[in-house]
Short mmCIF file of C-alpha atoms (C1' of nucleotides) in Angstrom, two decimals:
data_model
loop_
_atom_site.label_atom_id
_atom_site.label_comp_id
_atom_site.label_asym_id
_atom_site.label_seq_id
_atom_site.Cartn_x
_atom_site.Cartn_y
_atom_site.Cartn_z
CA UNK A 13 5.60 9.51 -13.43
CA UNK A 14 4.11 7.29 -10.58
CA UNK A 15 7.17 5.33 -9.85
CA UNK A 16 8.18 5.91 -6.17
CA UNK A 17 11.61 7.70 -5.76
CA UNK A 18 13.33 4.71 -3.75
CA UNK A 19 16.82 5.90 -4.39
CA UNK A 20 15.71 8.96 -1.96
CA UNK A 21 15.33 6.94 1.19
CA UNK A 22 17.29 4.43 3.11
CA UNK A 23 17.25 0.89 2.74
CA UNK A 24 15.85 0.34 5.86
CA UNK A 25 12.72 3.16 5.27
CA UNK A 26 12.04 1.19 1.94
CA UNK A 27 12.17 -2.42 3.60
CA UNK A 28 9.95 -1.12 6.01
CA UNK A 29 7.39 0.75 3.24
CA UNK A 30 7.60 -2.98 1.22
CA UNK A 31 6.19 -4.72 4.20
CA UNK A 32 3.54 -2.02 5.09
CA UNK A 33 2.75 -2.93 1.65
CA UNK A 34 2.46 -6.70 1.64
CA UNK A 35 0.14 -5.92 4.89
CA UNK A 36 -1.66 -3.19 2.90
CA UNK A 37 -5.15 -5.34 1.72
CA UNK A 38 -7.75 -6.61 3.82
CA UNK A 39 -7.66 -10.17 1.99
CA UNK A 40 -3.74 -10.59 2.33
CA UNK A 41 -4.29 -9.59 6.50
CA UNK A 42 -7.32 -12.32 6.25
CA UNK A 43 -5.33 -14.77 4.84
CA UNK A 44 -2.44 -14.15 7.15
CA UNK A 45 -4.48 -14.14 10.43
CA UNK A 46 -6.18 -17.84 9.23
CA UNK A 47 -2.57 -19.10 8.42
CA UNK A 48 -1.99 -18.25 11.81
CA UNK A 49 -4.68 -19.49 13.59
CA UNK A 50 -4.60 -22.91 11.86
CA UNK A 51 -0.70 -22.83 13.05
CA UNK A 52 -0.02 -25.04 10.17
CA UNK A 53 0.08 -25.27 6.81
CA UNK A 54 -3.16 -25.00 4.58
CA UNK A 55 -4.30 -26.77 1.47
CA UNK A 56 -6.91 -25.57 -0.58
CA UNK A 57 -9.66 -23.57 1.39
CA UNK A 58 -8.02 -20.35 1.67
CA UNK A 59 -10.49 -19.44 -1.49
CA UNK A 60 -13.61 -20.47 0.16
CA UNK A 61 -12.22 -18.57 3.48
CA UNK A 62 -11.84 -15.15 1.83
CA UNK A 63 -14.70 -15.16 -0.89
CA UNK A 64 -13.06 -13.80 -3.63
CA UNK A 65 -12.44 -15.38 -6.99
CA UNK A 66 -9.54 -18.25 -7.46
CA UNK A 67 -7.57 -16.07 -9.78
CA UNK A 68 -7.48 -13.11 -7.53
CA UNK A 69 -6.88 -15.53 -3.74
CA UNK A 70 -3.71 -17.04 -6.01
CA UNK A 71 -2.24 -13.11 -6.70
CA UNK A 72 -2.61 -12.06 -3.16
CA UNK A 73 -0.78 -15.44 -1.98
CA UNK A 74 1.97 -14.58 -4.45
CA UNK A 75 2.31 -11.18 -3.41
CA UNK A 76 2.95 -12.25 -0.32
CA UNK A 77 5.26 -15.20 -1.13
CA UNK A 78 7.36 -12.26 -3.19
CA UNK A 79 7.22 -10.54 0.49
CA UNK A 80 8.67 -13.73 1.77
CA UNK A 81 6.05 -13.97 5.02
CA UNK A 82 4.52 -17.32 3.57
CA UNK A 83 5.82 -20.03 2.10
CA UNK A 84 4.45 -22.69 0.04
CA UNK A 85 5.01 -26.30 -0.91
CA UNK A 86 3.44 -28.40 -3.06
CA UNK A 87 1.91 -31.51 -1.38
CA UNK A 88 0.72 -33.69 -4.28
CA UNK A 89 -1.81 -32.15 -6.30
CA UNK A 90 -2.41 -28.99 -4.38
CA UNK A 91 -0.30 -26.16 -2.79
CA UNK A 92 0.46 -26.11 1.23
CA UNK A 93 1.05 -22.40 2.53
CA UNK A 94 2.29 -21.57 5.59
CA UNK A 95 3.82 -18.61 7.56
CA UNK A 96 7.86 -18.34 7.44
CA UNK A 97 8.50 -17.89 11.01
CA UNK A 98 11.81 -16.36 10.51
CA UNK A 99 10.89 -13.43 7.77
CA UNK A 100 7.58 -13.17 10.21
CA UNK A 101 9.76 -12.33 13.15
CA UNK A 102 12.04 -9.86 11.05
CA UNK A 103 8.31 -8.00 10.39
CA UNK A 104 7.57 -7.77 13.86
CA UNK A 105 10.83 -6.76 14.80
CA UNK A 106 11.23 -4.17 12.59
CA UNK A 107 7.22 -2.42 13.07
CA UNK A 108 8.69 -2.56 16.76
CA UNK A 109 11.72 -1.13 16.71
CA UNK A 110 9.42 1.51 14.27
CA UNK A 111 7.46 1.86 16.88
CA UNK A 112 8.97 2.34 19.76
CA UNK A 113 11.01 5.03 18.59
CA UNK A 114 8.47 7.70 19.79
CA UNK A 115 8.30 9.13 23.48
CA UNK A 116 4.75 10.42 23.88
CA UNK A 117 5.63 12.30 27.29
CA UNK A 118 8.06 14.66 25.41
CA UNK A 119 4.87 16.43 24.48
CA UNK A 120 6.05 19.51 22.99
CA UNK A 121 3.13 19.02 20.18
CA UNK A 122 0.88 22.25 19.41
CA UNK B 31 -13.14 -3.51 -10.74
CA UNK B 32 -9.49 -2.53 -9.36
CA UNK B 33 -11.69 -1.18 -6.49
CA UNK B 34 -11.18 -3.23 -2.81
CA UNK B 35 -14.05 -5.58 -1.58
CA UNK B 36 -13.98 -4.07 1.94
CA UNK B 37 -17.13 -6.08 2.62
CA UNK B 38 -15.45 -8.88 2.71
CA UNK B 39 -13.70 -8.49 5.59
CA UNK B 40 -13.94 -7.86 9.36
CA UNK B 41 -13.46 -4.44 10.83
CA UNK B 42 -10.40 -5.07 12.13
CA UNK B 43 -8.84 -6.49 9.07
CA UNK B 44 -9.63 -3.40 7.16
CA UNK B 45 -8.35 -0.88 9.81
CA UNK B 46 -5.32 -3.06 9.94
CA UNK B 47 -4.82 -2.91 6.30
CA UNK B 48 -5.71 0.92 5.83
CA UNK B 49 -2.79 1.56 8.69
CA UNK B 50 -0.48 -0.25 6.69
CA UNK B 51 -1.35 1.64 3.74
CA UNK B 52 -0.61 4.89 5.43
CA UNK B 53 2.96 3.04 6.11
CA UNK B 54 3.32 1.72 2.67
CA UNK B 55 5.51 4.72 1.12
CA UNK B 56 9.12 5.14 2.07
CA UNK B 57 8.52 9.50 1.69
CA UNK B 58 5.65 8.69 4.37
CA UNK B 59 8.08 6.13 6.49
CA UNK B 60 10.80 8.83 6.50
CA UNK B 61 8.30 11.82 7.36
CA UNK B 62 7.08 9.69 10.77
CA UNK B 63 10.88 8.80 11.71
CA UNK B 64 11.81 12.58 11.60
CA UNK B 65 9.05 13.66 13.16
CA UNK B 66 9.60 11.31 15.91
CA UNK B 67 13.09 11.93 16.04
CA UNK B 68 12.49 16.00 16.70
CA UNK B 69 9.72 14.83 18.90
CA UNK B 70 8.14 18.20 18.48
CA UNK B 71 6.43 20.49 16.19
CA UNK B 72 7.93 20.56 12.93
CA UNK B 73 7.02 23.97 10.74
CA UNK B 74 8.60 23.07 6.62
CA UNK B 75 11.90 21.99 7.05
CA UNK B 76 10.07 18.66 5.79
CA UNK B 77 10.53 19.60 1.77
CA UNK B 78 14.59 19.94 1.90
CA UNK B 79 14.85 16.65 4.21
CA UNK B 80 12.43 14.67 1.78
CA UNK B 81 13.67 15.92 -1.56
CA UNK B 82 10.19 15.28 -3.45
CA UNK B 83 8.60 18.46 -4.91
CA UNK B 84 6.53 20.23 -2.43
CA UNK B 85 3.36 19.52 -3.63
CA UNK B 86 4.50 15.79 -3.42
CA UNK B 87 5.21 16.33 0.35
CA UNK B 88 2.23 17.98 1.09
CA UNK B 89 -0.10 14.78 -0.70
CA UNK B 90 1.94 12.59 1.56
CA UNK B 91 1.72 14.79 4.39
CA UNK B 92 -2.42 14.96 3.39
CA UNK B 93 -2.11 11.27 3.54
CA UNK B 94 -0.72 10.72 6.81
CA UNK B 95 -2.99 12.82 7.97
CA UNK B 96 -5.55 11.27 6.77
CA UNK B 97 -4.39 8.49 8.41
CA UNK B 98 -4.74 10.39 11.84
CA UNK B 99 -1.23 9.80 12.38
CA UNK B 100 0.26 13.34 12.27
CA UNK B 101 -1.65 16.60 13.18
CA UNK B 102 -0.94 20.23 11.35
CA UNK B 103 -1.70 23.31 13.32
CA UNK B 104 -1.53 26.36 11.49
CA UNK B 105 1.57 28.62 12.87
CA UNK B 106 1.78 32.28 11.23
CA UNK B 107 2.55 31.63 8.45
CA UNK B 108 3.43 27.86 7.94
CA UNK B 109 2.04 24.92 9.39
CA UNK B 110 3.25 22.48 11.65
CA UNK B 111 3.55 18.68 11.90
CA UNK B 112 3.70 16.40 14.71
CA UNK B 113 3.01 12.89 15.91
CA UNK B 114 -0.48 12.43 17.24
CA UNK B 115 0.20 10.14 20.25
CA UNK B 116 -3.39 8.62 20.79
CA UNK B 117 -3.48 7.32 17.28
CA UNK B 118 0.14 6.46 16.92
CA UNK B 119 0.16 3.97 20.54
CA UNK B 120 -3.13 2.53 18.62
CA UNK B 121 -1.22 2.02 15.48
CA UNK B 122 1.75 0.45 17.57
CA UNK B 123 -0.77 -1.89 20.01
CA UNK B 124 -2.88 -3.18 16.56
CA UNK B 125 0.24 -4.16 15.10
CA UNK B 126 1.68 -5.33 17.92
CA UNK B 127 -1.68 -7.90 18.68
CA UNK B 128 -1.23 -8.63 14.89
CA UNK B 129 2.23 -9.58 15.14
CA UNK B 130 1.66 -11.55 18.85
CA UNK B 131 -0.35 -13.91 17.76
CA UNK B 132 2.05 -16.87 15.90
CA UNK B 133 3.49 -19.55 18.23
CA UNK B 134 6.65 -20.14 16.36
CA UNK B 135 7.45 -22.95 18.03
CA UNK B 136 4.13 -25.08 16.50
CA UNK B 137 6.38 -25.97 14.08
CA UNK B 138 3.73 -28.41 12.22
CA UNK B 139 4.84 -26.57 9.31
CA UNK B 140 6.44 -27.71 5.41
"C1'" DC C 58 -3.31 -42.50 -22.38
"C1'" DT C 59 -7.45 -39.56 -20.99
"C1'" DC C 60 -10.10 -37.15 -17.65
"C1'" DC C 61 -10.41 -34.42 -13.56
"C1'" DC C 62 -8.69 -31.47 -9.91
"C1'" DA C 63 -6.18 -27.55 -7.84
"C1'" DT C 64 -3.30 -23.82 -8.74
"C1'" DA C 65 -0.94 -20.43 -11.68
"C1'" DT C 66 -0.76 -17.25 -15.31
"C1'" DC C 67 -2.63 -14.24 -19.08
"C1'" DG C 68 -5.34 -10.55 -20.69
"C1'" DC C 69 -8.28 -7.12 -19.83
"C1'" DA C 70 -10.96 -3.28 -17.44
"C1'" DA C 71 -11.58 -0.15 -13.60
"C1'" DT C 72 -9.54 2.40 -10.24
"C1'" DA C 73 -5.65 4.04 -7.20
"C1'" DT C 74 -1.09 5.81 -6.43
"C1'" DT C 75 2.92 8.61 -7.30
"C1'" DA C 76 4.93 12.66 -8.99
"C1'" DC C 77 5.32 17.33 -10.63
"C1'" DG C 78 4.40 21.99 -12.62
"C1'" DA C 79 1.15 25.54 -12.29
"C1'" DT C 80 -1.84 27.98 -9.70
"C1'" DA C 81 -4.63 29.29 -5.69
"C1'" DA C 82 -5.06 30.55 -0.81
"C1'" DA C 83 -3.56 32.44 3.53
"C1'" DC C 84 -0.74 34.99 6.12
"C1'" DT C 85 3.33 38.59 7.11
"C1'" DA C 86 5.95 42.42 6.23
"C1'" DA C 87 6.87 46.63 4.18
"C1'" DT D 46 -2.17 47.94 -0.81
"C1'" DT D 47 1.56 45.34 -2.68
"C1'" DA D 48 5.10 41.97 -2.57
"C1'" DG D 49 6.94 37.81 -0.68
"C1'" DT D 50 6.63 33.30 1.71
"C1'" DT D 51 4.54 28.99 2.76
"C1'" DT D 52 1.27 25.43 2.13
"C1'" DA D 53 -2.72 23.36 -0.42
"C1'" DT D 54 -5.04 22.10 -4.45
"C1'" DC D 55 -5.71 21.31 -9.50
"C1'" DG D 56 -4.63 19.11 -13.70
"C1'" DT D 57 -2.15 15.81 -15.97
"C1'" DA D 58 0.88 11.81 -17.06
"C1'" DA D 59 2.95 7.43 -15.87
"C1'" DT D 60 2.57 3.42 -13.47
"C1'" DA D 61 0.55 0.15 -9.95
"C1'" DT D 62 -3.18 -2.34 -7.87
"C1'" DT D 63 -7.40 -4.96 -7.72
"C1'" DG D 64 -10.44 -8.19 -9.64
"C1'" DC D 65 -12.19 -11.65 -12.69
"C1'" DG D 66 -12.94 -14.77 -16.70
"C1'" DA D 67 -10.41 -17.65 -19.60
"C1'" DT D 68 -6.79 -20.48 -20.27
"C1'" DA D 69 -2.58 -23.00 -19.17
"C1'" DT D 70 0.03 -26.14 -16.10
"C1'" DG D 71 1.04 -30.02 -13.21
"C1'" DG D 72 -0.17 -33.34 -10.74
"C1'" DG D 73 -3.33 -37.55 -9.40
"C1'" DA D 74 -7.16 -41.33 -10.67
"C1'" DG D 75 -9.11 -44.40 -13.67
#
DNA sequence: CTCCCATATCGCAATATTACGATAAACTAA
DNA sequence: TTAGTTTATCGTAATATTGCGATATGGGAG
């Protein structure tokens, strides 16, 4: 074994556990928060940013292009990447809604 | 290798990233949203409502708590689950700051 | 065309995750 | 004490993730 069960869950509980995943490495949060902060898309020094090796920066970006939170263009002989504002909002939206479920006042905890 | 260069990164990025980890499983997903829907102590009803063998449960519930995210106090003879508030509003308020930070409307992008 | 540059992909090794049956541990009840 | 119930842990197997060097790919520049 060690495939997850997915067909156990809802669709919505495995969304969710897919985007905790795409968030779950420190370099893919890294390159995310600098994507941000430059508000615009980035050529080329993401590899230099993070300090990891060219083959491994390129797998985290495509993980998270599979995730759909970046996309990426090529602008002539290098790759542009930049945040997709829509599937980013659909990520916060959904942590939130995740979140706020809970009313910490009920406190009927042991 | 296939071990994480946490030194890479800031604090904050890993914390981030281990929280999403605890997230990243929809058995773990589902555990937290029926917790938080009882919004109470919950002593092994969690086994039939997953439908993962029980020592399955248990590693995720190990997990989570791990995590912080859910406390277990002992109860006779079972032990029960709930939400730990403190670290669940921290969980909620990193992601939210995460999340806060894009200016959609930049729009600079490709 | 040939040479360089940036990025992607391949192949491999090390480690982590997921899952489950079997067994241990802790407590209750009789 | 013995038997039963619940949860945790162990051992193992299958698969996934992380990381990097080497190599391919897809543009420019000359």
């Amino acid at each position: 074994m060690g495939v997850t069960k997915s067909d156990l869950f809802t669709r919505q509980q495995n969304e969710l556990a897919n985007m905790a995943k795409a968030l779950a490495h420190p370099a893919r949060i890294a390159i995310l928060q600098y994507l941000v902060k430059k508000n615009a898309c980035v050529c080329g020094d993401l590899v230099e940013e993070l300090g990891l090796a060219q083959a491994t920066t390129s797998q985290h970006l495509k993980e998270l292009k599979n995730a759909g939170i970046i996309q990426g263009t090529v602008e002539g002989v290098s790759v542009c990447y930049c945040i997709n504002p829509k599937v980013w909002t659909a990520y916060k939206e959904l942590f939130n809604s995740f979140f706020k479920e809970v009313t910490l006042e009920g406190g009927k905890c042991c």
